CSV table of C-alpha atoms and ligand atoms in Angstrom, one decimal:
chain,number,residue,atom,x,y,z
A,1,MET,CA,-0.1,-0.2,-0.5
A,2,SER,CA,1.8,3.5,-0.8
A,3,ARG,CA,1.3,6.5,1.9
A,4,PRO,CA,-0.3,9.1,1.5
A,5,PRO,CA,1.6,12.0,-0.2
A,6,LYS,CA,2.6,14.3,3.4
A,7,VAL,CA,1.4,18.3,2.8
A,8,GLN,CA,4.7,20.5,3.3
A,9,TRP,CA,3.6,24.5,3.5
A,10,HIS,CA,6.4,27.9,3.4
A,11,ALA,CA,6.3,30.9,3.3
A,12,PRO,CA,9.1,33.5,3.4
A,13,GLY,CA,10.6,36.0,5.8
A,14,ARG,CA,11.0,39.2,3.7
A,15,VAL,CA,13.5,42.0,3.2
A,16,ASN,CA,12.1,45.8,3.7
A,17,LEU,CA,13.4,48.0,0.7
A,18,ILE,CA,11.6,51.7,2.2
A,19,GLY,CA,8.9,51.9,4.2
A,20,ASP,CA,9.1,51.7,7.8
A,21,HIS,CA,7.1,52.1,10.2
A,22,THR,CA,4.1,52.6,7.9
A,23,ASP,CA,2.5,50.0,7.8
A,24,TYR,CA,0.2,50.4,10.7
A,25,CYS,CA,0.3,54.2,9.7
A,26,GLY,CA,-2.0,53.1,6.9
A,27,GLY,CA,0.6,53.8,5.0
A,28,PHE,CA,3.1,52.7,2.1
A,29,VAL,CA,5.9,49.8,1.9
A,30,LEU,CA,8.2,48.4,-0.3
A,31,PRO,CA,9.0,44.6,0.4
A,32,MET,CA,10.2,41.7,-1.4
A,33,ALA,CA,9.4,38.4,-0.3
A,34,LEU,CA,13.1,36.3,0.5
A,35,ASP,CA,14.4,33.2,-1.3
A,36,ARG,CA,14.3,32.4,3.2
A,37,GLU,CA,11.1,30.2,3.8
A,38,CYS,CA,9.5,28.6,7.0
A,39,VAL,CA,8.3,25.1,6.0
A,40,ILE,CA,5.9,23.0,7.7
A,41,THR,CA,5.2,19.3,7.5
A,42,VAL,CA,1.8,18.3,8.3
A,43,ALA,CA,0.5,14.9,9.8
A,44,PRO,CA,-2.3,13.5,11.1
A,45,GLY,CA,-1.9,13.5,14.5
A,46,ALA,CA,-3.8,12.6,18.0
A,47,ALA,CA,-6.4,13.1,21.3
A,48,ASP,CA,-7.1,16.3,19.4
A,49,ARG,CA,-3.5,18.0,20.2
A,50,VAL,CA,-1.4,19.7,17.7
A,51,ASN,CA,2.1,18.5,18.6
A,52,ALA,CA,4.9,20.1,16.7
A,53,THR,CA,9.2,20.0,16.8
A,54,SER,CA,11.3,22.0,14.8
A,55,LEU,CA,14.2,21.8,13.4
A,56,GLN,CA,15.8,24.2,14.8
A,57,LEU,CA,14.1,24.9,18.2
A,58,GLU,CA,14.0,23.1,21.0
A,59,GLY,CA,11.6,21.6,22.8
A,60,VAL,CA,8.4,19.9,21.6
A,61,VAL,CA,5.0,21.9,21.3
A,62,ASP,CA,2.0,20.3,22.7
A,63,VAL,CA,-0.8,22.1,22.9
A,64,ALA,CA,-5.2,21.5,22.8
A,65,ALA,CA,-6.5,21.3,18.6
A,66,ASP,CA,-9.7,23.4,19.7
A,67,GLY,CA,-7.9,26.6,20.5
A,68,ARG,CA,-9.0,26.9,24.4
A,69,ASP,CA,-4.8,27.0,25.5
A,70,ASP,CA,-3.9,30.7,26.0
A,71,PRO,CA,-0.7,30.8,24.2
A,72,ARG,CA,1.2,33.6,26.6
A,73,ALA,CA,1.5,30.8,28.9
A,74,VAL,CA,3.0,27.3,26.3
A,75,GLU,CA,6.1,26.8,26.4
A,76,PRO,CA,8.8,26.5,24.8
A,77,SER,CA,8.0,29.4,23.9
A,78,TRP,CA,8.0,29.4,20.0
A,79,GLY,CA,5.1,26.7,21.2
A,80,ARG,CA,2.9,30.9,21.6
A,81,PHE,CA,3.1,30.7,17.9
A,82,VAL,CA,1.7,27.5,17.1
A,83,ALA,CA,-1.0,28.1,20.2
A,84,GLY,CA,-1.4,31.7,18.9
A,85,ALA,CA,-2.2,30.2,14.9
A,86,VAL,CA,-4.6,27.3,16.6
A,87,GLN,CA,-6.8,30.2,18.5
A,88,ALA,CA,-6.7,32.7,15.2
A,89,VAL,CA,-7.9,30.3,13.0
A,90,THR,CA,-10.2,29.0,15.3
A,91,GLU,CA,-12.3,31.9,15.5
A,92,ARG,CA,-12.6,32.5,11.7
A,93,GLY,CA,-14.8,28.8,12.5
A,94,VAL,CA,-11.7,26.4,11.4
A,95,ARG,CA,-12.2,22.7,13.6
A,96,VAL,CA,-8.2,22.1,13.6
A,97,PRO,CA,-7.5,18.1,13.7
A,98,ALA,CA,-5.1,16.8,15.6
A,99,LEU,CA,-2.1,17.3,14.4
A,100,ASP,CA,1.9,16.7,14.4
A,101,LEU,CA,3.7,19.3,12.6
A,102,GLU,CA,7.5,19.6,11.8
A,103,VAL,CA,8.7,23.5,11.8
A,104,SER,CA,11.9,24.2,9.9
A,105,SER,CA,13.2,27.8,8.7
A,106,THR,CA,15.6,29.1,7.3
A,107,VAL,CA,15.1,32.6,7.7
A,108,PRO,CA,17.2,33.9,10.5
A,109,ALA,CA,16.2,34.7,14.0
A,110,GLY,CA,16.2,38.1,15.8
A,111,SER,CA,17.2,40.0,12.3
A,112,GLY,CA,14.0,42.5,11.2
A,113,LEU,CA,13.5,39.7,8.3
A,114,SER,CA,10.3,38.5,9.4
A,115,SER,CA,11.0,34.8,10.2
A,116,SER,CA,8.2,34.8,13.4
A,117,SER,CA,6.0,36.2,10.2
A,118,ALA,CA,7.1,33.5,8.4
A,119,LEU,CA,6.5,30.9,11.3
A,120,ALA,CA,3.2,32.4,11.7
A,121,VAL,CA,1.5,32.6,7.6
A,122,ALA,CA,3.0,28.7,6.9
A,123,LEU,CA,0.7,28.0,10.1
A,124,THR,CA,-2.0,30.0,9.6
A,125,LEU,CA,-1.8,27.9,6.4
A,126,ALA,CA,-1.3,24.9,7.1
A,127,LEU,CA,-3.7,25.0,10.3
A,128,ALA,CA,-6.9,26.1,7.8
A,129,ASP,CA,-5.9,23.7,5.1
A,130,ALA,CA,-6.3,20.6,7.6
A,131,GLY,CA,-9.6,22.2,8.8
A,132,GLY,CA,-10.8,21.9,5.2
A,133,VAL,CA,-10.7,25.5,5.1
A,134,GLU,CA,-9.0,28.1,2.2
A,135,LEU,CA,-8.5,30.9,3.0
A,136,ASP,CA,-8.4,34.0,1.1
A,137,ARG,CA,-4.8,35.0,0.9
A,138,ARG,CA,-5.6,38.8,2.2
A,139,ASP,CA,-7.7,37.1,5.1
A,140,ALA,CA,-4.4,34.9,5.8
A,141,ALA,CA,-2.7,37.7,6.5
A,142,ARG,CA,-5.2,39.1,9.0
A,143,VAL,CA,-5.5,35.9,10.7
A,144,ALA,CA,-1.4,35.2,10.4
A,145,LEU,CA,-1.1,39.4,12.5
A,146,ASP,CA,-3.4,37.8,14.9
A,147,ALA,CA,-1.8,35.1,15.7
A,148,GLU,CA,1.7,36.3,16.1
A,149,VAL,CA,-0.7,39.5,18.6
A,150,ARG,CA,-1.4,36.9,20.6
A,151,ALA,CA,1.5,34.9,21.0
A,152,VAL,CA,3.7,37.8,21.7
A,153,GLY,CA,1.4,40.6,21.9
A,154,VAL,CA,3.1,42.8,19.9
A,155,PRO,CA,0.9,45.4,17.9
A,156,GLY,CA,2.6,44.6,14.2
A,157,GLY,CA,0.9,46.0,11.1
A,158,LEU,CA,0.6,43.6,8.0
A,159,MET,CA,3.4,44.5,5.8
A,160,ASP,CA,5.3,41.1,6.6
A,161,GLN,CA,2.3,38.8,6.5
A,162,LEU,CA,1.7,40.2,3.0
A,163,ALA,CA,4.8,40.2,1.7
A,164,SER,CA,5.6,36.4,2.6
A,165,LEU,CA,1.4,35.9,1.2
A,166,PHE,CA,2.1,37.6,-2.1
A,167,GLY,CA,5.6,37.2,-3.2
A,168,GLN,CA,6.8,37.0,-6.7
A,169,VAL,CA,10.5,35.5,-7.7
A,170,ASP,CA,12.7,39.2,-8.8
A,171,HIS,CA,9.8,41.5,-7.7
A,172,ALA,CA,9.6,44.1,-5.0
A,173,LEU,CA,6.1,44.8,-3.4
A,174,LEU,CA,4.0,48.0,-3.7
A,175,ILE,CA,1.9,47.6,-0.8
A,176,ASP,CA,-1.0,50.3,0.2
A,177,CYS,CA,-1.4,49.2,3.5
A,178,ARG,CA,-4.8,51.3,3.5
A,179,SER,CA,-6.3,49.2,-0.1
A,180,LEU,CA,-4.5,46.7,0.8
A,181,ASP,CA,-3.4,47.2,-3.2
A,182,ILE,CA,-0.4,45.3,-4.1
A,183,GLU,CA,1.7,46.1,-7.5
A,184,ALA,CA,4.8,43.8,-8.0
A,185,ILE,CA,7.4,45.6,-9.7
A,186,PRO,CA,10.4,43.8,-11.4
A,187,ILE,CA,13.7,44.1,-9.7
A,188,PRO,CA,15.8,45.0,-12.4
A,189,ASP,CA,18.9,42.5,-13.2
A,190,ASP,CA,21.6,44.7,-12.8
A,191,ILE,CA,19.7,46.2,-9.1
A,192,ALA,CA,21.3,43.3,-6.7
A,193,VAL,CA,19.7,43.8,-2.9
A,194,LEU,CA,22.6,43.4,0.3
A,195,VAL,CA,21.5,42.4,3.5
A,196,ALA,CA,23.8,42.9,6.8
A,197,HIS,CA,23.6,41.8,9.6
A,198,CYS,CA,24.9,43.8,12.4
A,199,GLY,CA,26.1,41.3,15.1
A,200,LEU,CA,23.4,42.5,17.3
A,201,PRO,CA,20.1,41.1,17.8
A,202,ARG,CA,16.8,43.7,18.3
A,203,THR,CA,17.1,44.6,21.8
A,204,LEU,CA,13.7,46.6,23.2
A,205,ALA,CA,12.1,46.3,19.8
A,206,ASP,CA,8.7,45.2,21.5
A,207,SER,CA,8.4,47.8,23.7
A,208,GLU,CA,9.9,50.5,21.5
A,209,TYR,CA,7.3,49.3,18.6
A,210,ALA,CA,4.7,49.7,20.5
A,211,GLU,CA,5.5,52.8,22.4
A,212,ARG,CA,6.2,54.5,18.4
A,213,ARG,CA,3.1,52.8,17.4
A,214,ALA,CA,0.9,54.6,19.8
A,215,ALA,CA,2.5,57.9,19.3
A,216,CYS,CA,1.3,58.0,15.7
A,217,GLU,CA,-2.0,57.2,16.4
A,218,ARG,CA,-2.2,59.6,18.9
A,219,ALA,CA,-0.7,62.3,16.5
A,220,ALA,CA,-3.6,60.7,13.9
A,221,ALA,CA,-6.1,61.4,16.3
A,222,ALA,CA,-4.9,65.1,17.4
A,223,LEU,CA,-5.2,65.9,13.4
A,224,GLY,CA,-8.4,64.8,13.7
A,225,VAL,CA,-7.8,61.5,10.8
A,226,ALA,CA,-8.1,58.0,11.0
A,227,THR,CA,-4.4,57.6,10.0
A,228,LEU,CA,-1.0,59.2,9.4
A,229,ARG,CA,-1.6,57.7,6.2
A,230,ASN,CA,-4.4,60.8,5.8
A,231,ALA,CA,-2.4,63.8,7.0
A,232,THR,CA,-0.2,66.5,5.2
A,233,ILE,CA,3.2,67.3,5.5
A,234,GLU,CA,2.1,70.6,7.2
A,235,GLN,CA,0.4,69.3,9.6
A,236,VAL,CA,3.5,67.1,11.1
A,237,ARG,CA,6.1,69.5,10.0
A,238,GLU,CA,6.9,70.0,14.0
A,239,ASN,CA,6.1,66.2,15.4
A,240,PRO,CA,9.0,64.1,14.1
A,241,ARG,CA,7.7,61.0,15.2
A,242,ALA,CA,4.8,61.7,12.4
A,243,ARG,CA,6.7,63.7,10.1
A,244,HIS,CA,8.6,60.2,9.5
A,245,VAL,CA,5.8,58.5,9.0
A,246,VAL,CA,4.6,61.5,6.3
A,247,THR,CA,7.7,62.1,4.6
A,248,GLU,CA,8.5,58.2,4.6
A,249,ASN,CA,5.3,57.4,2.9
A,250,ALA,CA,6.8,59.6,-0.3
A,251,ARG,CA,9.7,58.1,-0.1
A,252,VAL,CA,8.1,54.9,-1.1
A,253,LEU,CA,6.2,56.0,-3.9
A,254,ALA,CA,8.9,57.4,-5.3
A,255,CYS,CA,11.5,54.9,-4.6
A,256,ALA,CA,9.0,52.9,-6.9
A,257,ASP,CA,8.5,54.8,-9.6
A,258,ALA,CA,12.7,54.6,-9.7
A,259,LEU,CA,12.4,51.7,-9.2
A,260,ARG,CA,10.6,50.7,-12.7
A,261,ALA,CA,12.9,53.3,-14.2
A,262,ASN,CA,15.6,51.2,-12.9
A,263,ASP,CA,17.4,54.3,-11.4
A,264,LEU,CA,20.0,52.9,-8.8
A,265,ASP,CA,21.4,56.1,-8.4
A,266,THR,CA,17.8,57.6,-7.0
A,267,ILE,CA,16.7,54.3,-5.5
A,268,GLY,CA,20.1,54.8,-3.5
A,269,ALA,CA,19.3,58.8,-2.5
A,270,LEU,CA,16.2,57.9,-1.3
A,271,MET,CA,17.4,54.9,1.4
A,272,LEU,CA,19.4,57.0,2.7
A,273,ALA,CA,16.8,60.1,3.5
A,274,SER,CA,15.1,56.9,4.9
A,275,HIS,CA,17.6,55.5,7.5
A,276,ALA,CA,18.3,59.5,8.4
A,277,SER,CA,14.3,60.4,8.8
A,278,LEU,CA,14.4,56.5,10.9
A,279,ARG,CA,17.3,58.0,12.9
A,280,ASP,CA,16.7,61.2,13.5
A,281,ASP,CA,13.1,61.8,13.4
A,282,PHE,CA,11.5,58.1,14.4
A,283,GLU,CA,14.4,57.6,16.7
A,284,VAL,CA,15.0,53.2,16.0
A,285,SER,CA,18.9,52.9,14.6
A,286,THR,CA,21.9,52.2,16.6
A,287,PRO,CA,25.0,53.2,16.3
A,288,GLN,CA,25.4,50.2,15.1
A,289,LEU,CA,23.4,50.5,12.9
A,290,ASP,CA,24.1,53.8,11.3
A,291,LEU,CA,27.9,52.4,10.9
A,292,LEU,CA,27.0,49.6,8.8
A,293,VAL,CA,24.7,51.8,6.6
A,294,GLU,CA,27.8,54.8,6.2
A,295,LEU,CA,30.5,51.6,5.9
A,296,LEU,CA,27.9,50.0,2.9
A,297,VAL,CA,27.7,53.1,1.1
A,298,GLU,CA,31.7,54.1,1.2
A,299,ALA,CA,31.6,50.1,0.0
A,300,GLY,CA,30.2,51.6,-3.1
A,301,ALA,CA,26.3,50.6,-2.7
A,302,ALA,CA,24.0,53.5,-3.8
A,303,GLY,CA,22.5,53.1,-0.3
A,304,ALA,CA,21.4,51.9,2.5
A,305,ARG,CA,18.6,51.9,5.7
A,306,LEU,CA,17.9,49.9,8.3
A,307,THR,CA,15.1,47.4,7.4
A,308,GLY,CA,12.5,46.5,9.6
A,309,ALA,CA,11.1,47.7,13.1
A,310,GLY,CA,14.8,48.7,13.5
A,311,PHE,CA,16.8,48.4,17.1
A,312,GLY,CA,19.3,46.2,16.0
A,313,GLY,CA,19.2,43.5,13.4
A,314,CYS,CA,20.0,44.3,10.2
A,315,ALA,CA,20.7,46.8,7.2
A,316,VAL,CA,19.6,46.5,3.4
A,317,GLY,CA,21.3,48.1,1.1
A,318,VAL,CA,21.9,48.4,-3.2
A,319,ALA,CA,24.0,48.5,-5.7
A,320,ARG,CA,24.7,47.5,-8.8
A,321,SER,CA,25.3,43.2,-9.5
A,322,ARG,CA,28.5,43.3,-10.9
A,323,ASP,CA,29.3,45.2,-7.4
A,324,ALA,CA,27.9,43.6,-5.3
A,325,HIS,CA,29.9,40.7,-3.8
A,326,ASN,CA,32.3,43.2,-3.3
A,327,VAL,CA,30.8,46.1,-1.9
A,328,LEU,CA,29.6,43.4,0.6
A,329,ALA,CA,32.8,41.6,1.5
A,330,ARG,CA,34.7,45.3,1.8
A,331,ALA,CA,31.8,46.7,4.3
A,332,ALA,CA,31.8,44.0,6.2
A,333,ASP,CA,35.5,43.7,6.4
A,334,ARG,CA,35.2,47.2,7.8
A,335,TYR,CA,32.8,47.1,10.0
A,336,GLN,CA,34.2,44.3,11.6
A,337,ALA,CA,37.5,45.8,12.1
A,338,ALA,CA,35.7,48.9,13.5
A,339,SER,CA,32.9,47.6,15.5
A,340,GLY,CA,34.7,44.7,16.9
A,341,LEU,CA,31.4,42.4,15.5
A,342,GLU,CA,30.6,40.1,13.1
A,343,PRO,CA,28.4,40.9,10.2
A,344,THR,CA,26.7,38.3,8.3
A,345,VAL,CA,26.0,39.3,4.6
A,346,PHE,CA,23.8,38.2,1.6
A,347,ILE,CA,22.5,39.3,-1.1
A,348,ALA,CA,19.1,38.9,-1.7
A,349,ARG,CA,17.0,37.4,-4.2
A,350,ALA,CA,12.8,38.2,-3.8
A,351,GLY,CA,11.5,34.9,-3.8
A,352,PRO,CA,7.7,33.1,-4.7
A,353,ALA,CA,4.6,33.7,-1.9
A,354,ALA,CA,4.0,31.5,0.4
A,355,GLY,CA,2.0,28.2,-1.3
A,356,ARG,CA,2.2,24.6,-0.7
A,357,THR,CA,4.2,21.4,-1.6
A,358,LEU,CA,2.7,17.8,-1.4
A,359,ILE,CA,6.0,15.1,-1.0
A,360,ALA,CA,5.5,11.3,-1.4
B,1,GLA,C1,8.2,45.3,12.2
B,1,GLA,C2,6.3,44.4,12.2
B,1,GLA,C3,5.6,45.7,10.0
B,1,GLA,C4,6.5,47.1,10.3
B,1,GLA,C5,7.9,47.2,10.9
B,1,GLA,C6,8.1,48.6,10.8
B,1,GLA,O1,7.9,44.1,11.2
B,1,GLA,O2,6.7,43.6,12.1
B,1,GLA,O3,4.7,45.2,10.9
B,1,GLA,O4,5.8,47.9,11.5
B,1,GLA,O5,7.9,46.5,12.1
B,1,GLA,O6,8.4,49.0,9.6
C-alpha cells in the first residue's frame, strides 16, 4: 500500500527595501519576499492535540486543537505561535484536527527579516488547510497577524504577512496598507539587494515598537484623521514621529517609480533619506546600524538603510549586481574592524509567495 502524500506549507521571510513604520499608519511599503522560508510538514496527529517539533528550536509543543490554550502560557516559547495560530484560525470557524507538525526555517531569527511572520503565515495556512478551509490571501495575512499578536503581544502592521503571502520571484511589492492593493514591480537584473546583519539582535524592539505606534496614533487623533496616511506634511512639520511617517510614504512612492525606471542612484538616495529619518525623527536606529549603513555606502552601495522595526538586526542596501559581492565583502571587513562585531551578509533574491507542496 502506498502512503498518502504528506503536505508541506512554506512561507518566506521578507526584506523591506523602503517604508518602515508606515504599515500600521495605513501607508506605503516596498518589501520583497526572501528566498529563505519557514517550512511546515503536516501529518495526522492524535487525541485532539496539535504537536510540533522544530529542526532548529528546542522542545516539543503540545497544545489543544480546539484553541483553548492561552498562547502566552505555552512552553517552549516558540510554541506560542502554534497556540496563537490555532486560536486565530479557530475563531474564524476552522475546526483544526489533531496534527503533528515539523517546523524548519532558513529565515535568520531576530534579524528584522520576519522569521516570526514566516512561521505564523505557514502555520495559519497549514492549520486552515488541515481544517478544510482555503483562506483568501489578504484574510490569511490578517489571521497570521492575529496569531502573532496572540503569541507575543506586539501590535504589528500587515507588511510582513502580506509580503510573505504575495511575494513574487525577482519582484518587489508596492503595498498600499490602507486599501491593501499590491503591485509587483520587477527588480532589474543589474540591481542587487544587499542584506547585512549588524551582529547584535534587536533589543527593546517590542516595547519601543508599541510606544512608536501609540505616538503615531496620538498624532493622527490630534489631527482628526483616521491614520497618518491622511496627514499632510504641513500638518506634521513640528512632530518628528509623524513627520517620519508622512515623508517616508512619499519616499516609498518615489522609490517605486525609480525601481520601475532602473534608476539606482535615486533608489539609493531615497534609502539614505529613509535611514536618516528613521534615525533622527523616528529614533529607531542604533550606532551599529548607522555605522553599517555608512560603510555599505563607502564600499560602493548606492544607498542603504536599516530595515524592519530597527533597534538592531539588519541593514538593506542596493548596488549594481556586478559590484555586489565586493561591496558586501568590503563593508563587512570594515565593519568588523571598526565595531568588533561580526556581521552576517548576503545578496537577497526575491523569492516566491507562501504555498503548498505535496511530498511523496
Ligand atoms: C515590524 C512589523 C511590521 C512593520 C515593521 C516596521 O517588522 O512587524 O508590521 O511595522 O516592523 O516597518
